[in-house]
Coordinates of N, CA, C and O and ligand atoms in Angstrom, one line a residue:
X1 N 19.5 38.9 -37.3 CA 20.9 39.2 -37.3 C 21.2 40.7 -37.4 O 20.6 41.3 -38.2
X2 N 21.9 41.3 -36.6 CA 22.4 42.4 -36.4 C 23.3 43.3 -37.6 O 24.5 42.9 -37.7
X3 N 23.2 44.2 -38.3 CA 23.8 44.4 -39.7 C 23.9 45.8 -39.5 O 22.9 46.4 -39.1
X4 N 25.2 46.6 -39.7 CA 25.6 48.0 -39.3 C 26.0 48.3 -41.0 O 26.8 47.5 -41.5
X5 N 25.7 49.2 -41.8 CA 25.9 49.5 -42.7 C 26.0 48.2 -43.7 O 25.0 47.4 -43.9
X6 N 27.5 47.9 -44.3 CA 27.8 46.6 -44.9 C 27.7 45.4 -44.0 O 27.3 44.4 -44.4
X7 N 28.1 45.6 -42.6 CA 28.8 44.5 -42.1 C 27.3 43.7 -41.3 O 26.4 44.4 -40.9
X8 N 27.3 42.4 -41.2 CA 26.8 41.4 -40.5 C 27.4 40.9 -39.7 O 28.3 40.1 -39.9
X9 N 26.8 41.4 -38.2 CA 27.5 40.9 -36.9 C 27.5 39.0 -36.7 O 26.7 38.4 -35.9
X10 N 28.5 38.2 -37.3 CA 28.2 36.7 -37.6 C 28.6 36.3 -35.7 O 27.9 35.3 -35.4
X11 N 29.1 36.6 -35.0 CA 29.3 36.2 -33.1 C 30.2 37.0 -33.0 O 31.1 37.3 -33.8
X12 N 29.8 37.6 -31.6 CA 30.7 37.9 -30.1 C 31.8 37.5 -30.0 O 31.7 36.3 -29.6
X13 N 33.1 37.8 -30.1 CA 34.8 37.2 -29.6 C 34.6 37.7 -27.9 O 33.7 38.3 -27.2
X14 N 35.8 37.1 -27.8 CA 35.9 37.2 -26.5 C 36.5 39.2 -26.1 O 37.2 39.9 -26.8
X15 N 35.8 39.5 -24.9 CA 36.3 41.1 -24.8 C 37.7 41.3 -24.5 O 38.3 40.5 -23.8
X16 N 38.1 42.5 -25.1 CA 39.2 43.1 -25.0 C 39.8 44.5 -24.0 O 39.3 45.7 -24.0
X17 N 40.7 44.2 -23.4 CA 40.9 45.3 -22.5 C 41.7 46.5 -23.6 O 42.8 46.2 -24.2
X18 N 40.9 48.0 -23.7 CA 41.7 48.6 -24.3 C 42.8 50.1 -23.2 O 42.6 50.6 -22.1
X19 N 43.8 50.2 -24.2 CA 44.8 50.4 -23.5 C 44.7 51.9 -22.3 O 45.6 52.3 -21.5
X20 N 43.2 52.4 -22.6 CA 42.8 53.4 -21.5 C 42.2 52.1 -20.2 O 41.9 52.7 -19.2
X21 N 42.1 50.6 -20.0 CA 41.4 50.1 -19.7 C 40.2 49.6 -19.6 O 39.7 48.9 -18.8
X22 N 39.8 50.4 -20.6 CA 38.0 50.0 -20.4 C 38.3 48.8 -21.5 O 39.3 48.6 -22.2
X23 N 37.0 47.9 -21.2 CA 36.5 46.7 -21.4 C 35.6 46.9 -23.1 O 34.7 47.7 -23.4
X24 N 36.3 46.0 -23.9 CA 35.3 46.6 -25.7 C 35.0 45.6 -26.1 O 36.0 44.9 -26.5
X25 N 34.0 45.2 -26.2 CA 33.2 44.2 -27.0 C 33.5 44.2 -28.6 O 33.2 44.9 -29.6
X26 N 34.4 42.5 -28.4 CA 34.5 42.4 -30.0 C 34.0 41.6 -30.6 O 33.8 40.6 -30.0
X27 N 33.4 41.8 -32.2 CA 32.7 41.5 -33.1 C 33.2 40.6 -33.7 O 34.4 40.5 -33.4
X28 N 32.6 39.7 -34.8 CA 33.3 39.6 -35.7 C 32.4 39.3 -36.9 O 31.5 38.5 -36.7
X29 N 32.5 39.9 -37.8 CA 31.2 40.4 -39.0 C 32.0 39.7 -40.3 O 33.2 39.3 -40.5
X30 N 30.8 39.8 -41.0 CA 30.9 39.6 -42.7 C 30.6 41.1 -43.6 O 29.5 41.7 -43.5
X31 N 31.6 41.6 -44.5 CA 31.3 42.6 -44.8 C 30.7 42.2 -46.4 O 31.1 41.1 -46.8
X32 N 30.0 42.9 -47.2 CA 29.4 42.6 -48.0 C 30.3 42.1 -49.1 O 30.1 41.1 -49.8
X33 N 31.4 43.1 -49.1 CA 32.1 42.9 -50.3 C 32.9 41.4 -49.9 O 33.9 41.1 -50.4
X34 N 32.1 40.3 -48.8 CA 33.1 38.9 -48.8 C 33.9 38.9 -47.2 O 33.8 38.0 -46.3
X35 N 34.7 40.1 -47.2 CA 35.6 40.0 -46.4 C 34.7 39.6 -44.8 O 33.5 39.8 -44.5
X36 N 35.7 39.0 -44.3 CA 35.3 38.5 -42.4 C 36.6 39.0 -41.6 O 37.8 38.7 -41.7
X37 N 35.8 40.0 -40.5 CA 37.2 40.9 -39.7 C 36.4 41.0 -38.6 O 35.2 40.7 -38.6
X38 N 37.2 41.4 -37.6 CA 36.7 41.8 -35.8 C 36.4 43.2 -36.2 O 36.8 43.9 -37.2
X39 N 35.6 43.5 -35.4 CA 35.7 44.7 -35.3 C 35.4 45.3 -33.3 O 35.6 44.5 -32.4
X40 N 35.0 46.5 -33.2 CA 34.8 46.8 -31.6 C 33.2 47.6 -32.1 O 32.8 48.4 -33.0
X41 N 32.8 46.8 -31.0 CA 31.3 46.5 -31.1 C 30.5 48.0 -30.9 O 29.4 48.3 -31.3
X42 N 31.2 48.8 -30.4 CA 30.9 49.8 -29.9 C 30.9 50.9 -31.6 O 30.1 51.9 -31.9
X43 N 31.9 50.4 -32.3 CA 32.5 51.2 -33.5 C 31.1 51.1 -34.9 O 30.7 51.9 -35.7
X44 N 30.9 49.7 -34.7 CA 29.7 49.8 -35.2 C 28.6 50.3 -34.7 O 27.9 50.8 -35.5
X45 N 28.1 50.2 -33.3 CA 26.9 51.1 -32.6 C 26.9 52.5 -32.8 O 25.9 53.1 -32.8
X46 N 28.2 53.0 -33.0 CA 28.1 54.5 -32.9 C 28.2 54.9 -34.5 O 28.5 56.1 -34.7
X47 N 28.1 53.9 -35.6 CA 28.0 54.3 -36.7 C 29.6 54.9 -37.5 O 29.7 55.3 -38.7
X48 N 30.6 54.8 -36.4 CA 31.9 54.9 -37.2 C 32.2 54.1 -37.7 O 33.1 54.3 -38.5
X49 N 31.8 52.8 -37.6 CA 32.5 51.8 -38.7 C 31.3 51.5 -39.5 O 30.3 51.3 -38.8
X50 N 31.0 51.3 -41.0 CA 30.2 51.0 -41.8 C 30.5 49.8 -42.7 O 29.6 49.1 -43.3
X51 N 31.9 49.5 -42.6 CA 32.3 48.2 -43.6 C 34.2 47.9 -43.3 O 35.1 48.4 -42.6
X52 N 34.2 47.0 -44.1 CA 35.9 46.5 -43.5 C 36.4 47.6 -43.6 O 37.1 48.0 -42.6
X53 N 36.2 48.5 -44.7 CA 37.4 49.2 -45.1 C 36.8 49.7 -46.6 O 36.6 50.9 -46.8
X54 N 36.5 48.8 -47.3 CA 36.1 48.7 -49.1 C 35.7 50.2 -49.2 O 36.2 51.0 -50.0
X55 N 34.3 50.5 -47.9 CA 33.7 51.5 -48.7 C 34.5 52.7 -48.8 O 34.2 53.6 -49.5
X56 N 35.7 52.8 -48.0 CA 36.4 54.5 -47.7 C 37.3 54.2 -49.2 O 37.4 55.1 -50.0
X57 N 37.8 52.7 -49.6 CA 38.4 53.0 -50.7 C 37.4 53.3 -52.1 O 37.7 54.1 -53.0
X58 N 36.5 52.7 -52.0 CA 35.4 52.8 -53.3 C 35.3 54.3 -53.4 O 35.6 54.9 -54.4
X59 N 35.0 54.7 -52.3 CA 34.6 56.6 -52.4 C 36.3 57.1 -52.8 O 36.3 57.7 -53.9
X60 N 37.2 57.1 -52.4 CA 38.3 57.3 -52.9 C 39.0 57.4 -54.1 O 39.7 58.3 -54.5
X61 N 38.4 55.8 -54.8 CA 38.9 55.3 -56.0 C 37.8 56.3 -56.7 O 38.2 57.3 -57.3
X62 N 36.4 56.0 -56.6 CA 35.2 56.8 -57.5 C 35.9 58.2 -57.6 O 36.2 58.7 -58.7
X63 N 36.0 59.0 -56.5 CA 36.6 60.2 -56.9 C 37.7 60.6 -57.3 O 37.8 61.8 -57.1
X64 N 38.9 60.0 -57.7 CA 39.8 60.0 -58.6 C 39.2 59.9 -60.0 O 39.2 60.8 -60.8
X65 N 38.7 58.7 -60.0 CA 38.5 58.2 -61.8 C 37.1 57.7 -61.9 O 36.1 58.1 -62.4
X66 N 37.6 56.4 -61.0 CA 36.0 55.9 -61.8 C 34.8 56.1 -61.3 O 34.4 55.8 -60.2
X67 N 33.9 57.0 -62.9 CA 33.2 57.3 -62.5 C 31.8 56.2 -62.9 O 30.7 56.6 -63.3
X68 N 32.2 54.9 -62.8 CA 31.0 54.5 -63.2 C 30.2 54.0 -62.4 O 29.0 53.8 -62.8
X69 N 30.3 53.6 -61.3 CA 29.4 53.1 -60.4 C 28.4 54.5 -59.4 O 27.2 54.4 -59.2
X70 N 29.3 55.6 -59.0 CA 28.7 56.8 -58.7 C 29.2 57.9 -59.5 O 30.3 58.5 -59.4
X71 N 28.0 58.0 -60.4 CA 29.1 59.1 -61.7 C 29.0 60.6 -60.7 O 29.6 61.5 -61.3
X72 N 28.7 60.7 -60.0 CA 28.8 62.0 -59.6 C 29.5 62.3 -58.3 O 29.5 63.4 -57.8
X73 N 30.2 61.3 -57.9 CA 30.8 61.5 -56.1 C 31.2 62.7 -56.7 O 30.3 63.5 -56.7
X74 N 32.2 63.1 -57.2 CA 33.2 64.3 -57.1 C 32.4 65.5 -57.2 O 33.0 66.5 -56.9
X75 N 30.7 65.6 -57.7 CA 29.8 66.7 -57.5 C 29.9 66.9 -56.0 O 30.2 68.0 -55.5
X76 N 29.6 65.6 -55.3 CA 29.0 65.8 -54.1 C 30.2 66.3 -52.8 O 30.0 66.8 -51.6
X77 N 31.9 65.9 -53.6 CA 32.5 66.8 -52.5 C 32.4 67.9 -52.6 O 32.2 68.6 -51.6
X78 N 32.3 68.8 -54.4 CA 32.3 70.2 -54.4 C 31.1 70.7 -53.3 O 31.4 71.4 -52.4
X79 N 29.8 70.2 -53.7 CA 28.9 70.5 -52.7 C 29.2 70.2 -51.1 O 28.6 70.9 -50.3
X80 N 29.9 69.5 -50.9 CA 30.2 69.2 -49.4 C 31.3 70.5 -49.0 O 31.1 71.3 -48.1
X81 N 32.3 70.5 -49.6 CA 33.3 71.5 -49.3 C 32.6 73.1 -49.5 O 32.8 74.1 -48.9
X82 N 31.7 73.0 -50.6 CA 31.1 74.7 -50.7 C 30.3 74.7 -49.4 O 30.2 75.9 -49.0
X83 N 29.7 73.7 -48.7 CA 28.8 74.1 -47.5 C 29.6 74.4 -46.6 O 29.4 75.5 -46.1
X84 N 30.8 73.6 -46.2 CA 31.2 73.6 -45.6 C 32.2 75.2 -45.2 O 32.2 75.8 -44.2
X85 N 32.9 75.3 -46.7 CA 33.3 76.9 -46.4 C 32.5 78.4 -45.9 O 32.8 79.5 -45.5
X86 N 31.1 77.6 -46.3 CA 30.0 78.8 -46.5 C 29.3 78.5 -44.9 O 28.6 79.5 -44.6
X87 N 29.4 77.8 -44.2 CA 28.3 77.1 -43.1 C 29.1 76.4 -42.0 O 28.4 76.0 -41.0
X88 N 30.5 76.2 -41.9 CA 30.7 75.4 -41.0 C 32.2 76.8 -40.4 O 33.1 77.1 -41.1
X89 N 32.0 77.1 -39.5 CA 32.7 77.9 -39.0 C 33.7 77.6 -38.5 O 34.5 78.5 -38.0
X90 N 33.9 75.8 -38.3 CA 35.1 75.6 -37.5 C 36.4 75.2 -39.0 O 37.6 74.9 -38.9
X91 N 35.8 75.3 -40.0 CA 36.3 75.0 -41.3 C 37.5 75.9 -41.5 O 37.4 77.0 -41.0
X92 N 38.6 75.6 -42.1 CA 39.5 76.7 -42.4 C 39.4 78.0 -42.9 O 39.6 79.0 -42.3
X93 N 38.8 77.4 -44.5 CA 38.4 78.3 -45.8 C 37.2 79.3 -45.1 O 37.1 80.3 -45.8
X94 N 36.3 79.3 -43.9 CA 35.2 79.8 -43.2 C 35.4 81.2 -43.7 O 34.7 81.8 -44.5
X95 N 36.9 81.6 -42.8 CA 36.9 83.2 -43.1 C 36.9 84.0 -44.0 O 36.5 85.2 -44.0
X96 N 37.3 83.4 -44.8 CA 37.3 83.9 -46.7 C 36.0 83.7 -47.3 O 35.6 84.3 -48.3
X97 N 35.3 82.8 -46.8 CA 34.2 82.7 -46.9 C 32.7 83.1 -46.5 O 32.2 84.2 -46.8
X98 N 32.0 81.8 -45.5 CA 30.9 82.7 -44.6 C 31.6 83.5 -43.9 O 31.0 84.6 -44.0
X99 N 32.5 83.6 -43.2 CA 33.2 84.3 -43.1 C 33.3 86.2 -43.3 O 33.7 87.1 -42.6
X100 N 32.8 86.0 -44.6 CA 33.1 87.3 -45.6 C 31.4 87.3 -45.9 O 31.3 87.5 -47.1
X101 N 30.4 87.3 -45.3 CA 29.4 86.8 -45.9 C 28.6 86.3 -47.2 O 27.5 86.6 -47.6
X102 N 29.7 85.3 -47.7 CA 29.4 84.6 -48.8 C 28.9 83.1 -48.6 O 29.5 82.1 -48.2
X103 N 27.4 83.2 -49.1 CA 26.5 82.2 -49.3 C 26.4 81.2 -50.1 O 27.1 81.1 -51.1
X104 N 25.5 80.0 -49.6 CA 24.9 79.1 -50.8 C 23.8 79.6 -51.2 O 23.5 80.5 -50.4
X105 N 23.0 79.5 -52.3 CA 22.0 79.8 -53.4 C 21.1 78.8 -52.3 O 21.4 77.6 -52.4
X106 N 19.8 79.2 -51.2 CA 19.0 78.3 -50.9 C 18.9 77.1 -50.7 O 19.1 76.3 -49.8
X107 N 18.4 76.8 -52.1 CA 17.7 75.4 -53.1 C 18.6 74.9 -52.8 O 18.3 73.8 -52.4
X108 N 20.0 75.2 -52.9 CA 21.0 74.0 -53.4 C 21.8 73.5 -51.8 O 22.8 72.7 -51.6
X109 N 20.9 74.2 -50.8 CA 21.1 73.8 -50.0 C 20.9 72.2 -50.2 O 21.8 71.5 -50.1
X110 N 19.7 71.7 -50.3 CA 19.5 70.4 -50.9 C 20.7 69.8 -52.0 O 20.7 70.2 -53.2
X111 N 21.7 68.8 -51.5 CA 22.5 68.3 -52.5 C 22.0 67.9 -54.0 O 22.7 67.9 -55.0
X112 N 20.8 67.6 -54.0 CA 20.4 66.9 -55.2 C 19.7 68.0 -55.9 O 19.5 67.9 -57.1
X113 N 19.3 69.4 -55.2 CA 18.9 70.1 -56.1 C 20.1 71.0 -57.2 O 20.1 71.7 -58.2
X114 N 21.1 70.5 -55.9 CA 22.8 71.2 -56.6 C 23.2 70.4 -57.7 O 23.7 71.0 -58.7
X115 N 23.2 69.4 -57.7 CA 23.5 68.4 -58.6 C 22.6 68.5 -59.9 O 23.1 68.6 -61.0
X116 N 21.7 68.5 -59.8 CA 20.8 68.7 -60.9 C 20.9 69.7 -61.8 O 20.8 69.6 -63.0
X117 N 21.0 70.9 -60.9 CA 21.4 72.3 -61.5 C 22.9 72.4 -62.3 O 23.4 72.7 -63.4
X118 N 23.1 72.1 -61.6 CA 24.8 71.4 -61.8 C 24.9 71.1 -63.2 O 25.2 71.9 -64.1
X119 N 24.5 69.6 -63.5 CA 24.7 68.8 -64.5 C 23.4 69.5 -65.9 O 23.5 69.2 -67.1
X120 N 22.8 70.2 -65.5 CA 21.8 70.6 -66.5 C 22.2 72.2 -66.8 O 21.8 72.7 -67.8
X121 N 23.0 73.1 -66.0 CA 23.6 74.0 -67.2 C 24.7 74.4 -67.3 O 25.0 75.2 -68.1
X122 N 25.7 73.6 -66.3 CA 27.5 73.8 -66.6 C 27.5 72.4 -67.1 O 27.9 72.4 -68.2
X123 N 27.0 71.0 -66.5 CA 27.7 70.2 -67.6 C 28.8 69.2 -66.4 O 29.0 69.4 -65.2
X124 N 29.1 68.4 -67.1 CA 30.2 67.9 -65.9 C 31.5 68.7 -65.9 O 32.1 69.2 -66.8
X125 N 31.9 68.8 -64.9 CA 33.2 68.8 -64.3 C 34.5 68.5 -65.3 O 35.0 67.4 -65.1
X126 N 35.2 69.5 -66.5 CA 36.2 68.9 -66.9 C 37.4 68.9 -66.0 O 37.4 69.6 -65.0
X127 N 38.4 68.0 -66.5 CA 39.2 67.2 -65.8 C 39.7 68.8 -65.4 O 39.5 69.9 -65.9
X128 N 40.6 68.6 -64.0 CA 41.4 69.6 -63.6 C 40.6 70.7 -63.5 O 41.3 71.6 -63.6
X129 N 39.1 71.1 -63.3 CA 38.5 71.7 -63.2 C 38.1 72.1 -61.7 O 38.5 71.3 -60.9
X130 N 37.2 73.2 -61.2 CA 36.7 73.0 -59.5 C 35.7 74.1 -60.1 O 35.7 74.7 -61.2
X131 N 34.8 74.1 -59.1 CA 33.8 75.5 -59.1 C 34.1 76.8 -58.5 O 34.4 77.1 -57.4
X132 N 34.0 77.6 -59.7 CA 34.7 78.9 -59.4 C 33.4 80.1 -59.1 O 32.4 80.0 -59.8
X133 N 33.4 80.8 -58.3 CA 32.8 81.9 -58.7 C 33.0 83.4 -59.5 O 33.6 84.2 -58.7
X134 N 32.6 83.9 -60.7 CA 32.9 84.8 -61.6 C 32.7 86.1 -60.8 O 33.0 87.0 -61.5
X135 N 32.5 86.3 -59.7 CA 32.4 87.2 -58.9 C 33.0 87.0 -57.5 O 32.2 86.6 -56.6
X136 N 34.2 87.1 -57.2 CA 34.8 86.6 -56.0 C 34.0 87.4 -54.9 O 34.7 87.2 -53.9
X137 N 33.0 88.1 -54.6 CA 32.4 88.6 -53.9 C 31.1 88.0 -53.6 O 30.4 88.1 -52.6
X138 N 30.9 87.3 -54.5 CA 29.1 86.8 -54.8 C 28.9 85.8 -54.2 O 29.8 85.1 -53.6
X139 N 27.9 85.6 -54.1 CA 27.4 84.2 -53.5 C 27.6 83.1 -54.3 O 27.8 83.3 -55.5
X140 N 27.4 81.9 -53.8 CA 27.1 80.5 -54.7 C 25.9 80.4 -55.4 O 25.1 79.5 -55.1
X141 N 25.8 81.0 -56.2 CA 24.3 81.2 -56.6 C 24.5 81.0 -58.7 O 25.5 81.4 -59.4
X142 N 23.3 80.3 -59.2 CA 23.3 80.3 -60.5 C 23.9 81.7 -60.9 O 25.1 81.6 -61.4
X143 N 23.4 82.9 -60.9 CA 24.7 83.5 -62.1 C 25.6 83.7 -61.5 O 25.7 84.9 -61.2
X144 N 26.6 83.1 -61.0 CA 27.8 83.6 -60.1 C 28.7 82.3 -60.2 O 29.8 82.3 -59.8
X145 N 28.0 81.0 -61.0 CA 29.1 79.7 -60.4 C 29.8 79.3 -62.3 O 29.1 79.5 -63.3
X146 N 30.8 78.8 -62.5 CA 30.9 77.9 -63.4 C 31.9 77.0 -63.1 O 32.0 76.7 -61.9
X147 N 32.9 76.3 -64.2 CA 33.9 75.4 -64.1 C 35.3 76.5 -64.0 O 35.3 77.5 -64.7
X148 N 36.1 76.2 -63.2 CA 37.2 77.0 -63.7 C 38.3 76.5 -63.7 O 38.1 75.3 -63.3
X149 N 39.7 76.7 -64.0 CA 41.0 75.9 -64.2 C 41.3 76.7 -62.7 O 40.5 77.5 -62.2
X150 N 42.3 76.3 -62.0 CA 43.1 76.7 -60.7 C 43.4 78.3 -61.5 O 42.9 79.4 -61.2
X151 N 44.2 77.9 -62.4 CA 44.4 79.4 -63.0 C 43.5 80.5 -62.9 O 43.5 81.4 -62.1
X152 N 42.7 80.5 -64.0 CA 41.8 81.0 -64.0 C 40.9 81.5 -63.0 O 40.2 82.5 -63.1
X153 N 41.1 80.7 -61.8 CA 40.6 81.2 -60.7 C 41.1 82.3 -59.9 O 40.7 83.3 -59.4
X154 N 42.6 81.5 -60.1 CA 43.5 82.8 -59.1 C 43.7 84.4 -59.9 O 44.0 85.5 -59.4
X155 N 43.5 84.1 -61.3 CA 43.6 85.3 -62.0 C 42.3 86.6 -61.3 O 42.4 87.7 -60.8
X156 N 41.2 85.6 -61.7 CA 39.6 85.8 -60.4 C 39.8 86.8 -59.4 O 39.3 88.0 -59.3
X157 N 40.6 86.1 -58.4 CA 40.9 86.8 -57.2 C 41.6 87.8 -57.4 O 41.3 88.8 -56.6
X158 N 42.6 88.0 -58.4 CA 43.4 89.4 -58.1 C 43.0 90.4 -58.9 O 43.8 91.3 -59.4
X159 N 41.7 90.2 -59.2 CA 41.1 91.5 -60.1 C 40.5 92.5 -58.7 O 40.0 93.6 -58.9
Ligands
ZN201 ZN1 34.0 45.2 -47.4

């Protein structure tokens, strides 16, 4: 049986003309969490579709609050958004950023080495908190990163 992320391809529906006209092969799967939906056969081949729906809300809900099933998603956006300002040039924040030639710290190129570092000398994330750096010029690097309030940050910047 054919299985794309959560979902299990259970038979082929009949195909659908979509409204550019091309011809889409529809699915119709079991997603883990229970649910049974169509999907377009192509959506799971190309890896955009992974499940009904559940998983975009689980990642959602986990990074709001709960953190007990993945205690750390909300590590892994700061890490996702720090690469991204620092490494992805088509990113907004880029220019203020890599942009400005401000870096990641190597190691932490690896997510889990960031995480690690992370949780073993700042600690978790208090509430209302983001990662600041104490040197708005510096790189992402251990002596350069901690927790900071919004405040506290923008005060940061206009020194
Ligand atoms: Zn599901």
């Amino acid at each position: 049986m054919e299985k794309y992320g959560r979902l299990k391809v259970l038979s082929f529906e009949s195909d659908i003309i979509d409204k550019s006209g091309y011809k889409r092969k529809i699915v119709k799967c079991s997603c883990e969490c229970g649910n049974i939906k169509t999907f377009r056969y192509g959506d799971l081949r190309s890896g955009r579709t992974k499940s009904c729906g559940c998983l975009c809300k689980e990642i959602v809900t986990k990074h709001d609050d709960g953190r007990k099933e993945r205690p750390h998603y909300y590590l892994h956006q700061t890490w996702y958004s720090m690469m991204k300002r620092c490494y992805n040039i088509k990113s907004k924040p880029y220019k203020d950023y890599g942009g400005r030639g401000i870096k990641v710290y190597q190691e932490w190129h690896d997510y889990e080495n960031f995480k690690k570092w992370i949780l073993q000398n700042l600690g978790e994330r208090p509430k209302d908190y983001s990662l600041d750096r104490t040197n708005n010029d510096g790189n992402y690097e251990p002596i350069n990163v901690r927790w900071a309030t919004k405040l506290e940050q923008s005060k940061n910047r206009r020194k």
